[in-house]
XYZ file of C-alpha atoms in Angstrom:
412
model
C -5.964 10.689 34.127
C -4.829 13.203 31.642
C -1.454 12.344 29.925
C -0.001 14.301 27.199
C 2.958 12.322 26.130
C 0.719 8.805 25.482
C -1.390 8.807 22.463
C -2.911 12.697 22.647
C -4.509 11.953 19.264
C -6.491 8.505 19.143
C -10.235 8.252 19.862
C -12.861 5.223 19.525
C -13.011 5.829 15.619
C -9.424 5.842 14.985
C -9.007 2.783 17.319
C -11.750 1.015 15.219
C -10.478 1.610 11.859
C -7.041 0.164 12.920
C -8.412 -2.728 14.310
C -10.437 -3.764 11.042
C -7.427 -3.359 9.336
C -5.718 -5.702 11.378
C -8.141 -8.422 9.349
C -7.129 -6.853 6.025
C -3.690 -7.145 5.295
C -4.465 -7.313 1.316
C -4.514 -3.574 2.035
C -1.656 -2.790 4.163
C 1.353 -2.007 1.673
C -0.361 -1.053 -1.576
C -3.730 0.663 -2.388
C -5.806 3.597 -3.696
C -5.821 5.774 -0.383
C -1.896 6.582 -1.034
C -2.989 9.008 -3.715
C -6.175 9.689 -2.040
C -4.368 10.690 1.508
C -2.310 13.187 -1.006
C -5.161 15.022 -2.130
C -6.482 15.510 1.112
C -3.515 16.642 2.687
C -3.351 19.421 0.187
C -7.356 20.200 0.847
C -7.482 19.793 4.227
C -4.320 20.383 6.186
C -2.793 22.724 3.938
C -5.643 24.557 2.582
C -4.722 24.707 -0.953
C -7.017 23.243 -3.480
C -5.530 25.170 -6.765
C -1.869 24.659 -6.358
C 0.704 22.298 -8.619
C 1.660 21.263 -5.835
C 3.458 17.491 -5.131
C 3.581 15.603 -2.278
C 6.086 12.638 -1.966
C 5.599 10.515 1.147
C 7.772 8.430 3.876
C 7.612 6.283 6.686
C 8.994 9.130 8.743
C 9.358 12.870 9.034
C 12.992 12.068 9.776
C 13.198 9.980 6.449
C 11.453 12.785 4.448
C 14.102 15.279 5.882
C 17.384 12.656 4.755
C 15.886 12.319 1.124
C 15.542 15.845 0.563
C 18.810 16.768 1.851
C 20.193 14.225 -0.553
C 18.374 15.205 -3.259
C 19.718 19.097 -3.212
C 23.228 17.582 -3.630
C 25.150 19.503 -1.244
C 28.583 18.902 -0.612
C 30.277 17.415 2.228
C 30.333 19.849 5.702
C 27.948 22.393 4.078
C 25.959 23.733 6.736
C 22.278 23.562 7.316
C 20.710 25.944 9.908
C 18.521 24.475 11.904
C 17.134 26.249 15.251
C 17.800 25.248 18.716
C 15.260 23.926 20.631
C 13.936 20.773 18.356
C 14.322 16.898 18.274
C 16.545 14.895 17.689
C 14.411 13.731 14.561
C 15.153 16.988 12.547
C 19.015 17.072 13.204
C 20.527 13.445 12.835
C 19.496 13.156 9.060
C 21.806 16.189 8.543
C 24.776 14.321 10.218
C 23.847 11.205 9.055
C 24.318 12.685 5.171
C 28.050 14.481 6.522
C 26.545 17.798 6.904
C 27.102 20.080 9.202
C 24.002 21.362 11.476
C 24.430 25.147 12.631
C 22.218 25.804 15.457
C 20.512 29.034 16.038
C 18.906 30.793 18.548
C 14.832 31.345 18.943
C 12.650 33.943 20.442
C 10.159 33.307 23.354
C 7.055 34.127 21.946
C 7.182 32.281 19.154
C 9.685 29.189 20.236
C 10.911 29.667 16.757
C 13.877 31.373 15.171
C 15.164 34.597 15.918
C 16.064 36.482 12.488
C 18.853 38.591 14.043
C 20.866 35.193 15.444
C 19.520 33.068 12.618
C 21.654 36.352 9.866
C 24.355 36.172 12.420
C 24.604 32.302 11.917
C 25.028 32.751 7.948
C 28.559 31.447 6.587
C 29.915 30.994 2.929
C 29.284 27.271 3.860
C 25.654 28.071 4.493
C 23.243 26.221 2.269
C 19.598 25.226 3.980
C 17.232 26.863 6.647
C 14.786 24.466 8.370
C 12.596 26.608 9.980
C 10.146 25.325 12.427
C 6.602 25.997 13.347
C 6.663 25.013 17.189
C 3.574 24.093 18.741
C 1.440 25.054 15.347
C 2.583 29.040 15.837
C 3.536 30.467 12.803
C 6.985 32.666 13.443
C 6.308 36.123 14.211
C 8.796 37.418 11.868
C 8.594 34.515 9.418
C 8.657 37.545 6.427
C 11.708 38.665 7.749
C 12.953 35.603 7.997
C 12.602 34.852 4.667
C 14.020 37.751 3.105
C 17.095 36.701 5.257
C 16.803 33.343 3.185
C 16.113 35.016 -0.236
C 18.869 37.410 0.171
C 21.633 34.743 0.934
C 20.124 32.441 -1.520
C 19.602 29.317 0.768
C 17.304 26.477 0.264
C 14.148 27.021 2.803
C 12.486 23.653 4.109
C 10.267 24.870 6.406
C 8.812 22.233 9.065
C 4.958 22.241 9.926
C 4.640 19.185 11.417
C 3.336 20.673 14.641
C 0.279 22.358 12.698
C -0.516 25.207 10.516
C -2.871 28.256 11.133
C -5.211 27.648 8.164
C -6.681 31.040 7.692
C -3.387 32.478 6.782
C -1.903 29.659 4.800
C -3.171 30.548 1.529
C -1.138 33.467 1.402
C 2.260 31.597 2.466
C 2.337 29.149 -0.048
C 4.935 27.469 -1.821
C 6.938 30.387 -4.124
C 10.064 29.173 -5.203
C 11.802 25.485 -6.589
C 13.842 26.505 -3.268
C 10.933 26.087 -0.786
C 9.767 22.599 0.239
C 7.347 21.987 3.620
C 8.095 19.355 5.928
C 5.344 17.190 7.231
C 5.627 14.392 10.329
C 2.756 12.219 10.642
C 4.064 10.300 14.479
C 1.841 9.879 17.091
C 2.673 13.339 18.579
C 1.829 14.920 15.889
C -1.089 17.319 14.159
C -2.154 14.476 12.364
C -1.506 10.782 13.827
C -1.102 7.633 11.372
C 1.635 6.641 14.440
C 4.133 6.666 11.683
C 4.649 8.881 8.507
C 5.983 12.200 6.642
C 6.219 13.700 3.430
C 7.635 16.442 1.310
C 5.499 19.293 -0.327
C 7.195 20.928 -3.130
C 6.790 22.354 -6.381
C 9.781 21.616 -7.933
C 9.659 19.092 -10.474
C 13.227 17.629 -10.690
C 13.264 17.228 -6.764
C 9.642 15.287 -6.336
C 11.071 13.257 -9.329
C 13.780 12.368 -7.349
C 12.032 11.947 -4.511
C 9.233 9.782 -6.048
C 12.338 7.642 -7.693
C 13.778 6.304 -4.746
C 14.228 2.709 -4.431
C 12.731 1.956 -0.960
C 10.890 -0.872 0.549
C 7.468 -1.202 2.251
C 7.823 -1.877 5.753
C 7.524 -5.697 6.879
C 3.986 -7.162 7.223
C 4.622 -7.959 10.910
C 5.664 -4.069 11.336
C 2.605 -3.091 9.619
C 0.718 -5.656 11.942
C 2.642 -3.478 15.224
C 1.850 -0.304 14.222
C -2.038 -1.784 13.510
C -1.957 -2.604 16.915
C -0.790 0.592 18.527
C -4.009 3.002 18.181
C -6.641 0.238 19.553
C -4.054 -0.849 22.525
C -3.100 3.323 23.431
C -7.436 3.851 23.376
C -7.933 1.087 25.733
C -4.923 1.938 27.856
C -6.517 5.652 28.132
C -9.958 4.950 28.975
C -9.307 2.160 31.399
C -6.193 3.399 32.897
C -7.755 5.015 36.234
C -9.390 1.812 36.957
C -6.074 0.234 36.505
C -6.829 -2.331 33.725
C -5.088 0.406 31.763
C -1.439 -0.177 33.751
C -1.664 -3.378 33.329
C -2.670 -3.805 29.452
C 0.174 -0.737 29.293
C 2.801 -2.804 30.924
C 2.530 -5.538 29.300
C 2.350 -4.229 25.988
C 5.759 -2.900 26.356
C 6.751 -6.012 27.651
C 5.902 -8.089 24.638
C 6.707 -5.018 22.540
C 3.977 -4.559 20.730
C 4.038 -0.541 20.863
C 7.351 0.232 18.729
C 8.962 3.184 20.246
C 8.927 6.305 19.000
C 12.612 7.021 19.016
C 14.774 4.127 18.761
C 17.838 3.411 20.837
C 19.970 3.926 17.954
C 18.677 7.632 17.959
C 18.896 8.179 21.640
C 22.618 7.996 21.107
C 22.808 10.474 18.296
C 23.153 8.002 15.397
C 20.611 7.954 12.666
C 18.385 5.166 12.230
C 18.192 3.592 8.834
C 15.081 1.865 10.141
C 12.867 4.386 9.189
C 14.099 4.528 5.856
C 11.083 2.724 3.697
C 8.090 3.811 1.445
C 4.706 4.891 3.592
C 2.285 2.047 3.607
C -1.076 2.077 2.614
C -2.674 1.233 5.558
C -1.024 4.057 7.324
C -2.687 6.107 4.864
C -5.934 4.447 5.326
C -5.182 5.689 9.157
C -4.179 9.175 8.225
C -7.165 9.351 6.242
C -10.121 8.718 8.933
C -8.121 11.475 10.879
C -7.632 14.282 7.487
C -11.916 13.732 7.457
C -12.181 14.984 10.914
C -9.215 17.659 10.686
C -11.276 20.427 10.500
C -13.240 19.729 13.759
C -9.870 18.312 15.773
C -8.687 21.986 14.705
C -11.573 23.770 16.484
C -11.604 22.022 19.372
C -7.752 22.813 19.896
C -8.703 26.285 18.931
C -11.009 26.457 21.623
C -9.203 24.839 24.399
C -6.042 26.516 23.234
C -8.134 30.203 23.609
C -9.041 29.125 27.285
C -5.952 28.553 28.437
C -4.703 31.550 27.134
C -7.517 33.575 29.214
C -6.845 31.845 32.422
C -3.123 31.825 32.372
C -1.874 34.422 29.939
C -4.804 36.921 29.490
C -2.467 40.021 28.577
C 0.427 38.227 27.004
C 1.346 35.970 24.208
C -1.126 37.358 21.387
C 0.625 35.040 18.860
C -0.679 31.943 20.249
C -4.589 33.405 19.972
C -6.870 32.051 17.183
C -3.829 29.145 16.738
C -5.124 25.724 16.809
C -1.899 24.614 18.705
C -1.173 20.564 19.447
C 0.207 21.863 23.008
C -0.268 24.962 24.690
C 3.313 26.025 25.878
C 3.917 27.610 29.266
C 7.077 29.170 31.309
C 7.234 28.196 35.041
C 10.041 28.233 37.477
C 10.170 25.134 39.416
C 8.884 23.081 36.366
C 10.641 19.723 37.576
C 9.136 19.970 41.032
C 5.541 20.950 39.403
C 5.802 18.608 36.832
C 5.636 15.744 39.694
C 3.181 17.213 42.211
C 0.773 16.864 39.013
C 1.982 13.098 38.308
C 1.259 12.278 41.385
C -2.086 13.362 41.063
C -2.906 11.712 37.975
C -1.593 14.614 35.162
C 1.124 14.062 33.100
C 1.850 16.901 30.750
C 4.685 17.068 28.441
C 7.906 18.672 28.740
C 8.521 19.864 24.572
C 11.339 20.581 24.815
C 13.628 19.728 28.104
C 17.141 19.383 25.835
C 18.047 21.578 23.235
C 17.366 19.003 21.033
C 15.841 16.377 22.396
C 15.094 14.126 23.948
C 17.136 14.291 27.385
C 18.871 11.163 26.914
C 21.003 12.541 23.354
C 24.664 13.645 23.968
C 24.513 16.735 22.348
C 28.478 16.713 21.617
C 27.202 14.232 19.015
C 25.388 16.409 16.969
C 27.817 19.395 17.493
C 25.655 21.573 19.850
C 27.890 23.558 21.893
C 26.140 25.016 25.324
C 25.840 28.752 25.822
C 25.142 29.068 21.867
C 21.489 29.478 22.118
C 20.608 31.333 25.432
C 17.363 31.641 25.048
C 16.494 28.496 23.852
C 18.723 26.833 26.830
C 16.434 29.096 29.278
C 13.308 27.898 27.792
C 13.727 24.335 27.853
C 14.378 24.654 31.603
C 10.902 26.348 32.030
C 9.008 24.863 29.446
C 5.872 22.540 30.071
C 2.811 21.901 27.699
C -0.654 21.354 28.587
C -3.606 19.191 26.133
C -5.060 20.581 23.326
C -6.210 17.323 21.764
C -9.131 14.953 23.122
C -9.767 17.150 25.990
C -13.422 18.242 27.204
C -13.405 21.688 28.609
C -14.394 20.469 31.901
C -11.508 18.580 32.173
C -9.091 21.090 30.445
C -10.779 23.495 33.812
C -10.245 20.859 36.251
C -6.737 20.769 34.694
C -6.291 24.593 35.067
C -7.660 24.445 38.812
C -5.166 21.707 40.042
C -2.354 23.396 38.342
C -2.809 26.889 39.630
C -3.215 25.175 43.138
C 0.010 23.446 42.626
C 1.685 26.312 41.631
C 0.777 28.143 44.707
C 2.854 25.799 46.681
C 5.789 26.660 48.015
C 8.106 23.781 46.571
């Protein structure tokens, strides 16, 4: 089986690590690896050793996203630009705080913004710019982009949860008290610790407000859920063809013991207070065993990102080459139809993204997107399908290739 959209980022030693933990709860809310996780985040997944930089961290990426919004003190139905063709995560923290989201259009071969709809976008009301690294590709007119932001004098919060390309980083560091990065540690994530996100900034007066917040550590029993989620999703992987792995599956979601990664509450385009609490410290023990290995998870993705790209888009798409991408993005026509001739023979890939902002299930009335605004983005979530990067041998990642060119020479 290869599945994208369960667990693409837990292996044996991940597994393990959450398991001891389960018999240490001493260490589950409070401990030394918070600050140590910061420090490595800086060294290892952003690159930056030298920096005053400060990281604040959260439960969630969406949590991270409210608190900063709050903390810049805009007013009530100021707008925040945000691109089409995103999740539901990055856009109900801005209603939630009575702002107004302003959706803008993106450009195929990045799946990120387009400057010329983003400028067209810009209002007196205009106040933030989230701008999105999809997939772990950096936008191809990023500079652009921010001279956009510069000369308008908006707040820039730009969102690399999805992955950075490390050998340019150093040179797009934080410049301004205006520019904060946006980090997501969920399951789907660059970096798993099934939960988690944090703000990188170099402001002062914003991490101070950041770091002053009066939240809670999640509940012990959470704690003890989440524990359970990366040893349950490795045993569910490796076992699932033999079918021990459906049945350990089902029943885990029958007892709930794998907490969902969007609530029901968010599936109806409400925001979810439950997310809302300090990052514990046995996430961070989590996050840590996985920041250790980053480096290597990064080349491997490198490497079975560049072999995709030569079998399926050899003349095309030069943005994606040398990217260490979480999922490797491609455009077909039929994508429904395909996507279930490879179910049924044991591939799931994922469908990032099949709304404008996702997932399917969100009214998007509720969080003011109006259809026929972003064309492009509309077109490409229609087409769009995404194939492993993570925890994928290159003989499988050809076996993968095989069946899906076979597939797609079907007529369906």
């Amino acid at each position: 089986m290869i599945n994208l959209n369960f667990a693409p980022n837990e292996t044996f030693s991940d597994a393990l690590t959450s398991f001891l933990l389960l018999f240490q709860p001493w260490r589950w809310k409070k401990g030394e690896e918070l600050e140590k996780v910061k420090k490595e985040i800086l060294k290892n997944y952003l690159n930056v050793t030298n920096y005053k930089l400060h990281i604040t961290l959260f439960f969630s990426g969406r949590s991270a996203i409210y608190h900063l919004l709050k903390s810049l003190n805009l007013k009530e139905k100021d707008e925040v630009l945000v691109q089409a063709f995103t999740c539901e995560a990055v856009v109900l923290p801005i209603l939630a705080l009575k702002l107004k989201p302003v959706f803008f259009d993106i450009e195929k071969k990045s799946f990120s913004a387009n400057p010329i709809d983003l400028e067209k976008k810009i209002s007196e009301k205009s106040k933030v710019v989230i701008l999105q690294h999809t997939f772990g590709i950096i936008p191809s007119q990023r500079e652009k982009i921010l001279s956009i932001i510069k000369k308008n004098k908006l707040v820039l919060i730009e969102d690399i949860a999805h992955g950075i390309k490390n050998s340019n980083f150093k040179t797009k560091i934080l410049k301004t008290k205006n520019h904060f990065y946006l980090l997501s540690f969920g399951r789907s994530k660059s970096l798993s610790s099934v939960f988690g996100g944090a703000v990188v900034t170099k402001n002062k007066e914003i991490a101070r407000k950041l770091d002053s917040l009066n939240l809670t550590y999640p509940s012990h029993s959470l704690i003890f859920k989440l524990l359970l989620y990366k040893p349950i999703a490795f045993l569910v992987k490796v076992s699932y063809n033999i079918y021990l792995g459906r049945i350990l599956h089902f029943f885990s979601q029958k007892l709930h013991l794998l907490i969902s990664e969007i609530t029901s509450k968010e599936k109806k385009g409400e925001y979810d207070n439950f997310f809302d609490k300090k990052y514990p410290n046995a996430l961070a023990i989590l996050l840590l065993n996985q920041l250790k290995r980053f480096g290597k998870i990064q080349r491997e993705r490198k490497k079975i990102t560049n072999f995709y790209l030569k079998k399926l888009l050899p003349n095309n798409q030069s943005l994606i080459t040398n990217n260490a991408l979480i999922r490797f993005p491609l455009l077909i026509k039929n994508r429904d139809k395909i996507w279930l001739n490879l179910a049924k023979k044991g591939i799931f890939l994922g469908r990032w993204y099949d709304n404008p902002i996702a997932p399917k299930e969100l009214p998007l009335d509720r969080v003011g997107y109006r259809w026929k605004s972003c064309p492009v983005a509309e077109e490409v979530c229609k087409k769009i399908i995404n194939l492993p990067t993570t925890n994928i041998k290159l003989k499988e990642a050809k076996k993968l290739i095989n069946t899906l060119n076979d597939v797609l020479k079907t007529k369906l």
